[in-house]
Short mmCIF file of C-alpha atoms in Angstrom, two decimals:
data_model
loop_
_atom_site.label_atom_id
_atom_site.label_comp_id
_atom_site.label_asym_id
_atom_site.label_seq_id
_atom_site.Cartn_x
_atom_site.Cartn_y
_atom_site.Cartn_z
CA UNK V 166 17.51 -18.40 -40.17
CA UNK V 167 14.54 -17.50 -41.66
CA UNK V 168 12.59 -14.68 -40.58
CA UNK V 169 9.68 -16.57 -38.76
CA UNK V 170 12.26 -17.81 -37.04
CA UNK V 171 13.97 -14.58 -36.09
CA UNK V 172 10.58 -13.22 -34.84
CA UNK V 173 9.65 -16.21 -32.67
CA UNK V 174 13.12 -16.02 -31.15
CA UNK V 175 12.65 -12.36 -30.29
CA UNK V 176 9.20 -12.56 -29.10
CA UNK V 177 11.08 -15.54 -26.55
CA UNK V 178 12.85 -12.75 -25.17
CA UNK V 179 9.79 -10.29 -24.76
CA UNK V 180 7.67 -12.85 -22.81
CA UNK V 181 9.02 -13.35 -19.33
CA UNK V 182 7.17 -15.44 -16.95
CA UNK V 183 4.95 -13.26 -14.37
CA UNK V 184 6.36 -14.74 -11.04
CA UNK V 185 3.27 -13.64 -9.06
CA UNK V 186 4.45 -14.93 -5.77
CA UNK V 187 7.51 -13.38 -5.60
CA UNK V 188 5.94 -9.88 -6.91
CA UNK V 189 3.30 -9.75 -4.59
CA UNK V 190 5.72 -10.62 -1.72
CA UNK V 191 7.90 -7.33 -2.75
CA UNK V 192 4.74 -5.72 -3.10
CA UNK V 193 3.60 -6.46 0.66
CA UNK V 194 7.97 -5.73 1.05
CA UNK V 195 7.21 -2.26 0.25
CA UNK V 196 3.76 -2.08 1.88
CA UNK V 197 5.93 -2.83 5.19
CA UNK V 198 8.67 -0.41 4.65
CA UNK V 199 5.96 2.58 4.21
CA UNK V 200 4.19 1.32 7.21
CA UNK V 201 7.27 1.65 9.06
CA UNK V 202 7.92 5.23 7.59
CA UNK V 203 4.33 6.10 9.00
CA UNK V 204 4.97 5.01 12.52
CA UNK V 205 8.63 6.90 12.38
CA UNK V 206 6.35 10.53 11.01
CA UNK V 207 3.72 9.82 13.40
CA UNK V 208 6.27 9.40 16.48
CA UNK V 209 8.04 12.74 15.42
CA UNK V 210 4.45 13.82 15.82
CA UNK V 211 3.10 15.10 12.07
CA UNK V 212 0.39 14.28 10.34
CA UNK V 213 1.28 10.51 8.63
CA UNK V 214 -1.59 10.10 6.16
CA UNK V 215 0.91 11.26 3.27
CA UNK V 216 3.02 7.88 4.45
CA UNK V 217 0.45 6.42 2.73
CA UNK V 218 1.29 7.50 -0.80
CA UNK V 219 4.35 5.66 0.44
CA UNK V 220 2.48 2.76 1.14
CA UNK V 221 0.73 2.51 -2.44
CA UNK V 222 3.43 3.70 -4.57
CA UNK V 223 5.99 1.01 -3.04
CA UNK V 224 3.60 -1.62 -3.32
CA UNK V 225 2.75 -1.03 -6.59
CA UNK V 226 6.83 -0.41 -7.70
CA UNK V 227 7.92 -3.32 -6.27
CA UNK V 228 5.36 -5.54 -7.75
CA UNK V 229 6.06 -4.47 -11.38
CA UNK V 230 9.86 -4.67 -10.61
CA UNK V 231 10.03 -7.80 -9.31
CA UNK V 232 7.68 -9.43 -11.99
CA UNK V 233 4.54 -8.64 -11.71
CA UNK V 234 2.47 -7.42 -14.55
CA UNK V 235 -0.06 -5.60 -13.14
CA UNK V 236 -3.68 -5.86 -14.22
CA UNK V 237 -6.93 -4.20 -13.10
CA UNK V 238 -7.75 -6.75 -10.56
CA UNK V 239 -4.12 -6.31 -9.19
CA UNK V 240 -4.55 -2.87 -8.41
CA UNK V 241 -7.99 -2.86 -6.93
CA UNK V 242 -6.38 -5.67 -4.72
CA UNK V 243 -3.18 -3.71 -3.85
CA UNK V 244 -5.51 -0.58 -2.86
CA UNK V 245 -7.87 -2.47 -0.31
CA UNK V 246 -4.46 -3.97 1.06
CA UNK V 247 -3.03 -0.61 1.16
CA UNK V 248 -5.61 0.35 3.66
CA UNK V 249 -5.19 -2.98 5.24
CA UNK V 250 -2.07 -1.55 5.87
CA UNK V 251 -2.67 1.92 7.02
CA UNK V 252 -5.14 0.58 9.55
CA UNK V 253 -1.98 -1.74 10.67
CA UNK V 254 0.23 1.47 10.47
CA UNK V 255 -1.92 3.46 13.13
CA UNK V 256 -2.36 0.97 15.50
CA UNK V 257 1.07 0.00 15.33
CA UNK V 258 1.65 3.89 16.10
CA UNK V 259 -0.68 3.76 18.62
CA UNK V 260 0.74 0.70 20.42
CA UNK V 261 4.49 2.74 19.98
CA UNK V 262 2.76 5.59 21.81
CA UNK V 263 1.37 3.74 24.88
CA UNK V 264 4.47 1.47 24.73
CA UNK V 265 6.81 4.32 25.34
CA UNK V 266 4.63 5.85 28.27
CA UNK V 267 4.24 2.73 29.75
CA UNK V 268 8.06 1.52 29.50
CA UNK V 269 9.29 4.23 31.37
CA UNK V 270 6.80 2.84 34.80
CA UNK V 271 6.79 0.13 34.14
CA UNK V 272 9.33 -2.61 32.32
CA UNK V 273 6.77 -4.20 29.74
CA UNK V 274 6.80 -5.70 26.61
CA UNK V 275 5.60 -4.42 23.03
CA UNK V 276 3.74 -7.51 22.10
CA UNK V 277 1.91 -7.31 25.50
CA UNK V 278 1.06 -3.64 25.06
CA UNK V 279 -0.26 -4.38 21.10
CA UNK V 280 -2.36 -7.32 23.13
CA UNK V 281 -4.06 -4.58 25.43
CA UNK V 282 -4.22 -1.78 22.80
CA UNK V 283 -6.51 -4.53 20.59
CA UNK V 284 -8.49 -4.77 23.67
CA UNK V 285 -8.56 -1.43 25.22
CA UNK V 286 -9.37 0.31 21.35
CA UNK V 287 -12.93 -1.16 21.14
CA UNK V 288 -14.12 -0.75 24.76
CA UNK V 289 -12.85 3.18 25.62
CA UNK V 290 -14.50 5.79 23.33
CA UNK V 291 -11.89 8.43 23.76
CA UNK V 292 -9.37 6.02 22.68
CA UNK V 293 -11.93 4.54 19.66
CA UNK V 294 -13.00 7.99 18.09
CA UNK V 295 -8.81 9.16 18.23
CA UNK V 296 -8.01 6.24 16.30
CA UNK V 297 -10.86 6.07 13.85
CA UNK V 298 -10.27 10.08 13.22
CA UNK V 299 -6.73 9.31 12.63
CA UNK V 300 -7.46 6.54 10.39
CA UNK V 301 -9.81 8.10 8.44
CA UNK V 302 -7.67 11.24 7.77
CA UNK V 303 -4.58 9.11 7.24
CA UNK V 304 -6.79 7.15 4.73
CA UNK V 305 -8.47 10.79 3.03
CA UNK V 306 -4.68 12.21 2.59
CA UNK V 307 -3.54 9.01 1.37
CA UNK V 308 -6.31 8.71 -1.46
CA UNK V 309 -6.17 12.46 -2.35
CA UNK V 310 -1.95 12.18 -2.65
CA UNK V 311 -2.09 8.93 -4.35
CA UNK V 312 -5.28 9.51 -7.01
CA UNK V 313 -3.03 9.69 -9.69
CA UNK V 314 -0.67 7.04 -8.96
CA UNK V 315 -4.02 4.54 -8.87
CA UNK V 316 -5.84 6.31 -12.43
CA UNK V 317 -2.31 5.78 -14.14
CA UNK V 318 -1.62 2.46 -12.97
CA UNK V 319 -5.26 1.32 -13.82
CA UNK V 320 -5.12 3.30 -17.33
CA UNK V 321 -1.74 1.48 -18.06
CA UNK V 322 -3.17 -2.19 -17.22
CA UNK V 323 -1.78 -4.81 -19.46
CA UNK V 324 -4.29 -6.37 -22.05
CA UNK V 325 -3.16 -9.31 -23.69
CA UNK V 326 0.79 -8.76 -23.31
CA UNK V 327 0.32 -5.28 -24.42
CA UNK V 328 0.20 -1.79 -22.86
CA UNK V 329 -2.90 0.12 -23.46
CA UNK V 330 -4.22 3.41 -22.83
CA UNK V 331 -7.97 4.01 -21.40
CA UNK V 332 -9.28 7.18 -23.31
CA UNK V 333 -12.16 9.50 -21.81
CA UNK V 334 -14.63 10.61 -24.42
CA UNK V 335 -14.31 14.24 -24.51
CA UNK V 336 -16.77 15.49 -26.61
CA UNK V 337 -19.24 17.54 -25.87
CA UNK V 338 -23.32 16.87 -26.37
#
């Protein structure tokens, strides 16, 4: 074998096929798992907006493990469904909350306490300005515990098959 031939036969192995479906399904996988983490912290009654590290980091693990190579777009994407999810994550906690105070009157279903929850949140202002607080700090502790995890993974985008490195200039005027 000639060595053209070695090198294309190596570079075979190299390329694998992004399977973007199945990468973005682990991705929203992991998304799940650290929404389920926040409800658990935020039952035990501590702050959850570090859950959301959990939230990114998973999502962003499991999509480069199960295939996906990630690229700019990718991670702006996964960070506006990351607070997709941490919204989800509160009122889920939330609905737990009123769930457990109202299952010990009364013998109700989750699903029909979510229901009223999504209708009581916008119409009581108590109940509106406790979740929006709680979202918004969950979403500030998040950002601040994740920063790096998001400047790495968009510094180490992949540009044409490759791994590159973004450079600041430092120098001073």
């Amino acid at each position: 074998a000639t060595f053209e031939d070695q090198k294309e036969a190596q570079s075979g192995y190299k390329k694998r096929k992004d399977n973007l479906t199945v990468a973005w399904l682990a991705a929203i996988g992991g998304m799940l798992a650290g929404v389920g983490v926040w409800v658990l912290i935020n039952q035990i009654g501590f702050i959850a907006g570090f859950a959301g590290y959990l939230i990114i980091h998973w999502g962003i693990k499991l999509f480069r493990q199960f295939g996906g190579t990630l690229s700019r777009r990718d991670v702006y994407i996964m960070f506006g469904l990351s607070v997709v999810m941490i919204i989800f994550a509160e009122l889920l906690s939330t609905t737990f909350s009123y769930w457990r105070a109202f299952n010990n009157v009364f013998s109700i279903s989750f699903f029909e306490v979510f229901k009223e929850v999504l209708k009581v949140i916008p119409k009581e202002p108590g109940i509106l300005k406790n979740f929006l607080m709680n979202v918004a700090i969950g979403l500030g502790l998040s950002v601040w515990s994740s920063w790096g995890l998001i400047q790495s993974a968009l510094n180490f985008t992949s540009a044409g098959g490759e791994k590159r490195v973004r450079r600041r200039n430092n120098r001073l005027m």
